[in-house]
Short mmCIF file of C-alpha atoms and ligand atoms in Angstrom, two decimals:
data_model
loop_
_atom_site.label_atom_id
_atom_site.label_comp_id
_atom_site.label_asym_id
_atom_site.label_seq_id
_atom_site.Cartn_x
_atom_site.Cartn_y
_atom_site.Cartn_z
CA MET A 1 0.00 0.00 0.00
CA SER A 2 1.66 3.19 -1.06
CA ASN A 3 1.20 6.54 0.55
CA ALA A 4 3.93 8.20 -1.46
CA VAL A 5 4.50 11.91 -1.18
CA THR A 6 3.97 13.26 -4.65
CA PHE A 7 3.62 16.96 -3.92
CA SER A 8 4.49 19.38 -1.17
CA ALA A 9 1.99 21.02 1.13
CA GLY A 10 -0.06 23.82 -0.40
CA PRO A 11 0.43 27.48 0.46
CA HIS A 12 -2.16 27.36 3.23
CA LEU A 13 -0.80 24.31 4.97
CA PRO A 14 2.26 24.07 7.24
CA ASP A 15 5.41 22.26 6.06
CA LYS A 16 5.83 20.65 9.42
CA VAL A 17 3.53 19.56 12.23
CA THR A 18 4.37 18.31 15.72
CA LEU A 19 2.28 15.42 16.98
CA VAL A 20 1.64 15.27 20.71
CA GLU A 21 0.95 11.65 21.64
CA VAL A 22 -1.65 11.54 24.41
CA GLY A 23 -2.38 7.80 24.39
CA PRO A 24 -0.40 6.86 27.52
CA ARG A 25 -2.45 9.35 29.58
CA ASP A 26 -5.64 10.50 27.87
CA GLY A 27 -5.97 7.14 26.14
CA LEU A 28 -5.26 4.84 29.07
CA GLN A 29 -6.97 6.77 31.84
CA GLY A 30 -10.43 5.84 30.58
CA GLN A 31 -9.69 2.12 30.21
CA LYS A 32 -11.08 -0.36 32.69
CA LYS A 33 -7.89 -2.32 32.41
CA VAL A 34 -4.98 -0.98 34.46
CA LEU A 35 -1.68 -1.46 32.67
CA SER A 36 1.39 -2.37 34.69
CA VAL A 37 4.31 0.03 34.94
CA GLU A 38 6.27 -2.28 32.68
CA ARG A 39 3.62 -2.21 29.94
CA ARG A 40 3.27 1.55 30.12
CA VAL A 41 7.05 1.97 29.88
CA GLY A 42 7.05 -0.38 26.90
CA LEU A 43 4.28 1.59 25.20
CA ILE A 44 5.89 4.98 25.76
CA SER A 45 9.33 3.73 24.67
CA GLY A 46 7.82 2.33 21.47
CA LEU A 47 6.08 5.62 20.74
CA ALA A 48 9.34 7.52 21.29
CA ASP A 49 11.15 5.09 18.99
CA SER A 50 8.64 5.79 16.25
CA GLY A 51 9.78 9.42 16.18
CA LEU A 52 7.21 11.12 18.41
CA THR A 53 8.93 13.94 20.28
CA ARG A 54 6.18 14.95 22.69
CA ILE A 55 4.44 12.30 24.75
CA GLU A 56 1.95 12.67 27.56
CA ALA A 57 3.29 10.01 29.87
CA GLY A 58 0.88 10.00 32.80
CA SER A 59 -0.89 11.93 35.46
CA PHE A 60 -0.31 12.79 39.12
CA VAL A 61 -3.87 12.41 40.32
CA ASN A 62 -5.49 10.47 43.12
CA PRO A 63 -4.86 6.79 42.21
CA GLN A 64 -8.09 5.84 43.94
CA ARG A 65 -10.01 8.01 41.54
CA ILE A 66 -8.10 7.13 38.37
CA PRO A 67 -6.39 3.76 38.93
CA PRO A 68 -4.85 3.46 35.42
CA MET A 69 -2.63 6.46 36.23
CA ARG A 70 -1.19 5.13 39.46
CA ASP A 71 2.59 4.80 39.72
CA THR A 72 3.20 7.50 37.12
CA ASP A 73 6.39 8.34 39.06
CA GLN A 74 7.61 4.75 38.53
CA VAL A 75 6.82 4.96 34.82
CA LEU A 76 8.81 8.19 34.46
CA LYS A 77 11.73 6.76 36.42
CA ARG A 78 12.01 3.80 34.10
CA LEU A 79 11.70 5.61 30.79
CA PRO A 80 14.93 5.55 28.80
CA GLY A 81 16.65 8.93 28.72
CA ASN A 82 15.98 10.48 25.34
CA ASN A 83 16.85 14.10 24.78
CA ALA A 84 14.76 14.24 21.64
CA VAL A 85 11.57 13.51 23.57
CA ARG A 86 9.73 15.76 25.99
CA TYR A 87 7.38 14.02 28.39
CA CYS A 88 4.41 15.78 29.92
CA VAL A 89 2.28 14.84 32.93
CA LEU A 90 -1.06 16.10 34.13
CA THR A 91 -0.89 17.93 37.46
CA PRO A 92 -4.31 19.11 38.68
CA ASN A 93 -3.05 20.46 42.00
CA MET A 94 0.01 21.45 43.99
CA ARG A 95 0.57 17.96 45.32
CA GLY A 96 0.59 16.62 41.77
CA LEU A 97 3.05 19.31 40.76
CA GLU A 98 5.38 18.51 43.66
CA ASP A 99 5.41 14.86 42.58
CA ALA A 100 6.01 15.89 38.97
CA LEU A 101 8.91 18.14 39.94
CA LYS A 102 10.49 15.27 41.91
CA SER A 103 10.25 13.15 38.79
CA GLY A 104 12.18 15.74 36.83
CA VAL A 105 9.70 16.24 33.97
CA LYS A 106 10.11 19.32 31.81
CA GLU A 107 6.43 19.85 31.11
CA VAL A 108 3.21 19.60 33.11
CA ALA A 109 -0.40 20.22 32.19
CA VAL A 110 -3.46 21.68 33.87
CA PHE A 111 -7.01 21.40 32.63
CA THR A 112 -10.35 23.10 32.64
CA GLY A 113 -13.35 23.30 30.35
CA ALA A 114 -15.31 25.84 28.36
CA SER A 115 -18.61 24.46 29.65
CA GLU A 116 -19.74 25.12 33.23
CA THR A 117 -21.80 21.93 33.52
CA PHE A 118 -19.10 19.71 32.06
CA THR A 119 -16.42 21.23 34.30
CA GLN A 120 -18.63 20.72 37.34
CA LYS A 121 -19.14 17.04 36.48
CA ASN A 122 -15.54 16.46 35.44
CA ILE A 123 -13.63 18.24 38.19
CA GLN A 124 -16.39 19.27 40.64
CA CYS A 125 -15.94 23.01 40.48
CA SER A 126 -16.82 26.00 38.33
CA ILE A 127 -14.53 27.14 35.51
CA ALA A 128 -13.48 30.19 37.56
CA GLU A 129 -12.74 28.02 40.60
CA SER A 130 -10.67 25.61 38.52
CA MET A 131 -8.57 28.53 37.25
CA GLU A 132 -8.10 29.82 40.78
CA ARG A 133 -7.16 26.36 41.96
CA PHE A 134 -4.39 25.79 39.46
CA GLN A 135 -3.06 29.34 39.24
CA PRO A 136 -0.47 28.65 42.00
CA VAL A 137 0.42 25.39 40.22
CA VAL A 138 1.14 27.29 37.01
CA GLU A 139 3.10 29.97 38.86
CA LYS A 140 5.26 27.47 40.73
CA ALA A 141 5.91 25.39 37.61
CA CYS A 142 6.94 28.49 35.66
CA ALA A 143 9.19 29.57 38.53
CA GLU A 144 10.85 26.12 38.41
CA GLY A 145 11.44 26.49 34.67
CA VAL A 146 8.91 23.81 33.77
CA LEU A 147 6.63 24.34 30.78
CA VAL A 148 2.90 24.37 31.45
CA ARG A 149 0.34 23.24 28.93
CA GLY A 150 -3.29 24.20 29.43
CA TYR A 151 -6.09 21.90 28.35
CA LEU A 152 -9.41 23.45 27.53
CA SER A 153 -12.19 20.93 26.89
CA CYS A 154 -15.60 21.27 25.21
CA ILE A 155 -14.40 24.02 22.85
CA MET A 156 -17.03 23.22 20.24
CA GLY A 157 -19.87 21.71 22.22
CA CYS A 158 -20.87 20.15 25.49
CA PRO A 159 -22.89 17.00 26.17
CA TYR A 160 -25.05 18.98 28.64
CA GLU A 161 -25.11 22.52 27.26
CA GLY A 162 -25.00 21.95 23.50
CA ASN A 163 -23.14 24.53 21.42
CA ILE A 164 -20.51 26.51 23.28
CA ASP A 165 -20.06 30.24 22.73
CA LEU A 166 -16.80 30.67 20.83
CA ASN A 167 -16.19 34.06 22.47
CA GLN A 168 -16.17 32.31 25.83
CA VAL A 169 -13.68 29.74 24.51
CA ALA A 170 -11.45 32.51 23.12
CA SER A 171 -11.41 34.46 26.38
CA LEU A 172 -10.63 31.34 28.46
CA THR A 173 -7.80 30.48 26.06
CA ARG A 174 -6.40 33.97 26.55
CA ASP A 175 -6.75 33.63 30.34
CA LEU A 176 -4.79 30.35 30.33
CA TYR A 177 -2.10 31.89 28.14
CA GLN A 178 -1.83 34.99 30.29
CA MET A 179 -1.63 32.86 33.41
CA GLY A 180 1.55 31.29 32.02
CA CYS A 181 0.50 28.36 29.85
CA TYR A 182 2.89 28.43 26.89
CA GLU A 183 0.40 26.36 24.90
CA VAL A 184 -3.34 25.80 25.09
CA SER A 185 -4.67 22.53 23.76
CA LEU A 186 -8.14 23.10 22.36
CA GLY A 187 -10.23 20.01 23.02
CA ASP A 188 -13.29 19.14 20.99
CA THR A 189 -14.15 16.63 23.69
CA ILE A 190 -17.34 15.30 22.11
CA GLY A 191 -16.23 15.71 18.52
CA VAL A 192 -19.11 17.88 17.31
CA GLY A 193 -17.05 20.65 15.70
CA ASN A 194 -17.04 21.49 12.02
CA PRO A 195 -14.38 23.22 9.90
CA ILE A 196 -16.18 26.57 9.82
CA ARG A 197 -16.49 26.76 13.61
CA VAL A 198 -12.89 25.60 14.02
CA ARG A 199 -11.71 28.35 11.69
CA LYS A 200 -13.87 30.97 13.42
CA LEU A 201 -12.58 29.99 16.82
CA ILE A 202 -8.93 30.12 15.82
CA GLU A 203 -9.52 33.51 14.21
CA LYS A 204 -11.09 34.85 17.41
CA ILE A 205 -8.27 33.49 19.55
CA THR A 206 -5.44 34.70 17.34
CA HIS A 207 -6.66 38.28 17.61
CA GLN A 208 -5.23 38.07 21.10
CA LEU A 209 -2.41 35.55 21.06
CA PRO A 210 -0.05 33.86 18.59
CA VAL A 211 -1.27 30.77 16.75
CA GLU A 212 1.97 29.05 17.86
CA ALA A 213 0.43 28.93 21.35
CA LEU A 214 -2.37 26.64 20.18
CA ALA A 215 -2.75 22.90 19.75
CA ALA A 216 -5.70 20.99 18.31
CA HIS A 217 -7.07 18.14 20.42
CA PHE A 218 -9.94 16.68 18.47
CA HIS A 219 -12.09 13.63 18.98
CA ASP A 220 -13.47 11.56 16.14
CA THR A 221 -16.85 10.71 17.68
CA TYR A 222 -18.79 11.83 14.60
CA GLY A 223 -16.00 11.19 12.08
CA GLN A 224 -15.18 14.91 11.89
CA ALA A 225 -11.69 15.00 13.42
CA MET A 226 -9.69 14.85 10.19
CA VAL A 227 -11.59 17.56 8.35
CA ASN A 228 -11.44 19.74 11.47
CA LEU A 229 -7.70 19.16 11.78
CA TYR A 230 -7.26 20.15 8.14
CA ALA A 231 -9.14 23.39 8.86
CA ALA A 232 -7.01 23.97 11.96
CA MET A 233 -3.82 23.52 9.92
CA GLU A 234 -5.12 25.93 7.26
CA SER A 235 -5.63 28.41 10.10
CA GLY A 236 -1.99 28.03 11.11
CA ILE A 237 -2.05 25.37 13.81
CA THR A 238 1.05 23.17 13.76
CA VAL A 239 0.61 21.13 16.96
CA ILE A 240 -1.84 18.22 16.92
CA ASP A 241 -2.79 15.91 19.80
CA SER A 242 -3.60 12.32 18.94
CA ALA A 243 -3.60 8.89 20.55
CA ILE A 244 -2.23 5.58 19.37
CA ALA A 245 -5.05 3.34 18.10
CA GLY A 246 -7.50 6.18 18.86
CA LEU A 247 -7.58 5.13 22.50
CA GLY A 248 -9.46 7.33 24.88
CA GLY A 249 -12.82 8.79 25.49
CA CYS A 250 -14.17 10.51 28.51
CA PRO A 251 -16.26 8.90 31.25
CA TYR A 252 -18.07 12.22 31.79
CA ALA A 253 -18.91 12.78 28.13
CA LYS A 254 -21.51 10.22 27.15
CA GLY A 255 -20.94 8.62 23.78
CA ALA A 256 -17.62 10.40 23.28
CA SER A 257 -15.42 7.93 21.49
CA GLY A 258 -11.72 8.24 21.52
CA ASN A 259 -9.12 10.74 20.58
CA VAL A 260 -8.30 10.98 16.92
CA ALA A 261 -5.86 8.17 16.11
CA THR A 262 -2.20 9.06 15.65
CA GLU A 263 -1.95 6.66 12.71
CA ASP A 264 -4.88 8.36 10.92
CA VAL A 265 -3.41 11.83 11.40
CA LEU A 266 0.01 10.62 10.26
CA PHE A 267 -1.51 9.08 7.12
CA MET A 268 -3.03 12.45 6.25
CA LEU A 269 0.18 14.36 7.02
CA ASP A 270 2.30 11.94 4.97
CA GLY A 271 -0.16 12.17 2.09
CA LEU A 272 -0.08 15.97 2.17
CA GLY A 273 3.72 16.03 2.31
CA ILE A 274 3.73 17.60 5.78
CA ALA A 275 6.75 16.50 7.82
CA SER A 276 6.22 15.08 11.30
CA GLY A 277 9.30 12.92 11.83
CA VAL A 278 7.13 9.93 12.73
CA ASP A 279 7.60 6.54 11.10
CA MET A 280 4.36 4.79 10.17
CA GLU A 281 5.80 1.27 10.19
CA LYS A 282 7.15 1.66 13.70
CA LEU A 283 3.88 3.18 14.84
CA LEU A 284 2.01 0.18 13.41
CA ASP A 285 4.23 -2.15 15.43
CA VAL A 286 3.29 -0.24 18.59
CA ASN A 287 -0.37 -0.27 17.60
CA SER A 288 -0.59 -3.99 16.99
CA HIS A 289 1.37 -4.76 20.15
CA ILE A 290 -0.68 -2.56 22.50
CA CYS A 291 -4.00 -3.72 21.06
CA SER A 292 -3.25 -7.44 21.07
CA GLN A 293 -1.42 -7.41 24.40
CA ASN A 294 -4.29 -5.68 26.22
CA ASN A 295 -7.25 -6.66 24.08
CA PHE A 296 -7.91 -3.02 23.22
CA PRO A 297 -10.15 -2.27 20.23
CA ASN A 298 -8.22 -0.71 17.37
CA PHE A 299 -10.01 2.56 16.51
CA SER A 300 -7.46 3.60 13.88
CA ARG A 301 -8.81 2.93 10.41
CA THR A 302 -5.37 3.55 8.94
CA ALA A 303 -3.78 1.01 11.26
CA ARG A 304 -6.47 -1.57 10.54
CA ALA A 305 -6.02 -1.13 6.79
CA LEU A 306 -2.22 -1.14 6.83
CA LEU A 307 -1.99 -4.06 9.26
CA ALA A 308 -4.41 -6.06 7.12
CA ALA A 309 -2.23 -5.30 4.09
CA ARG A 310 0.81 -6.57 6.02
CA GLU A 311 -0.84 -9.95 6.50
CA LYS A 312 -1.21 -10.49 2.77
MG1 MG B 401 -8.91 13.62 24.54
#
């Protein structure tokens, strides 16, 4: 099966995109099955070997609440040193940040949502309270020279509130940026966005901050992730979040299937001649290993097609 690059990216598309692999955190945290430290280290190492340079490796949250993320410190400790890769961990509070700092990570992440109801259900506080809560976390991380990524969920729609006001999303994005987040990952948590709304949102946001401060974190629930990512790239976004095998989903967002699959995004980027530095064959090895080892469903259509072609 050939996916040969026959032309270079058009004038409205970037030459290069950075993929942020969120499978080991966003993907695994929603699974019933808890993967051992060894398996998580194996997964992350495989992803790094495939050329991914930014990997979300885990989360310092209450292990009682999110068991798949327990022992994130052990995972980080056992990851092979690789200067080309930057690992990120989720740190919802000061305690999480302290643990993250002890582990020596160079990047942490905080999260909130653009929907009041969703935020209440997800993290049991209002949007304003969540910002207040993690402001000292962001300040301390910045003071320690650690990068902070901000996640903003429900940027297009909410399972409880329906359409979300894009002005509200834009002002929250600006707030996160001004607080010290070097990058804000815009999450279409339930996958209901369309290219026109994506474009409008990015336009509103970039009136106030540089497009380089934005990442697209789209879900493929309604099969719209790829076309929305294309629109995001046309609007100047060059950082895309994705998860191996499309793992993920959110327990608080009913019917929200997983993150867009890394393999599917890579297939599009390769086809468009957009460099990412990621090797599809190596990624397929990771995909088939993680899915068969843990009995995970393979949500990546690209991986299913290419792995089937391998068998022939
Ligand atoms: Mg996600």
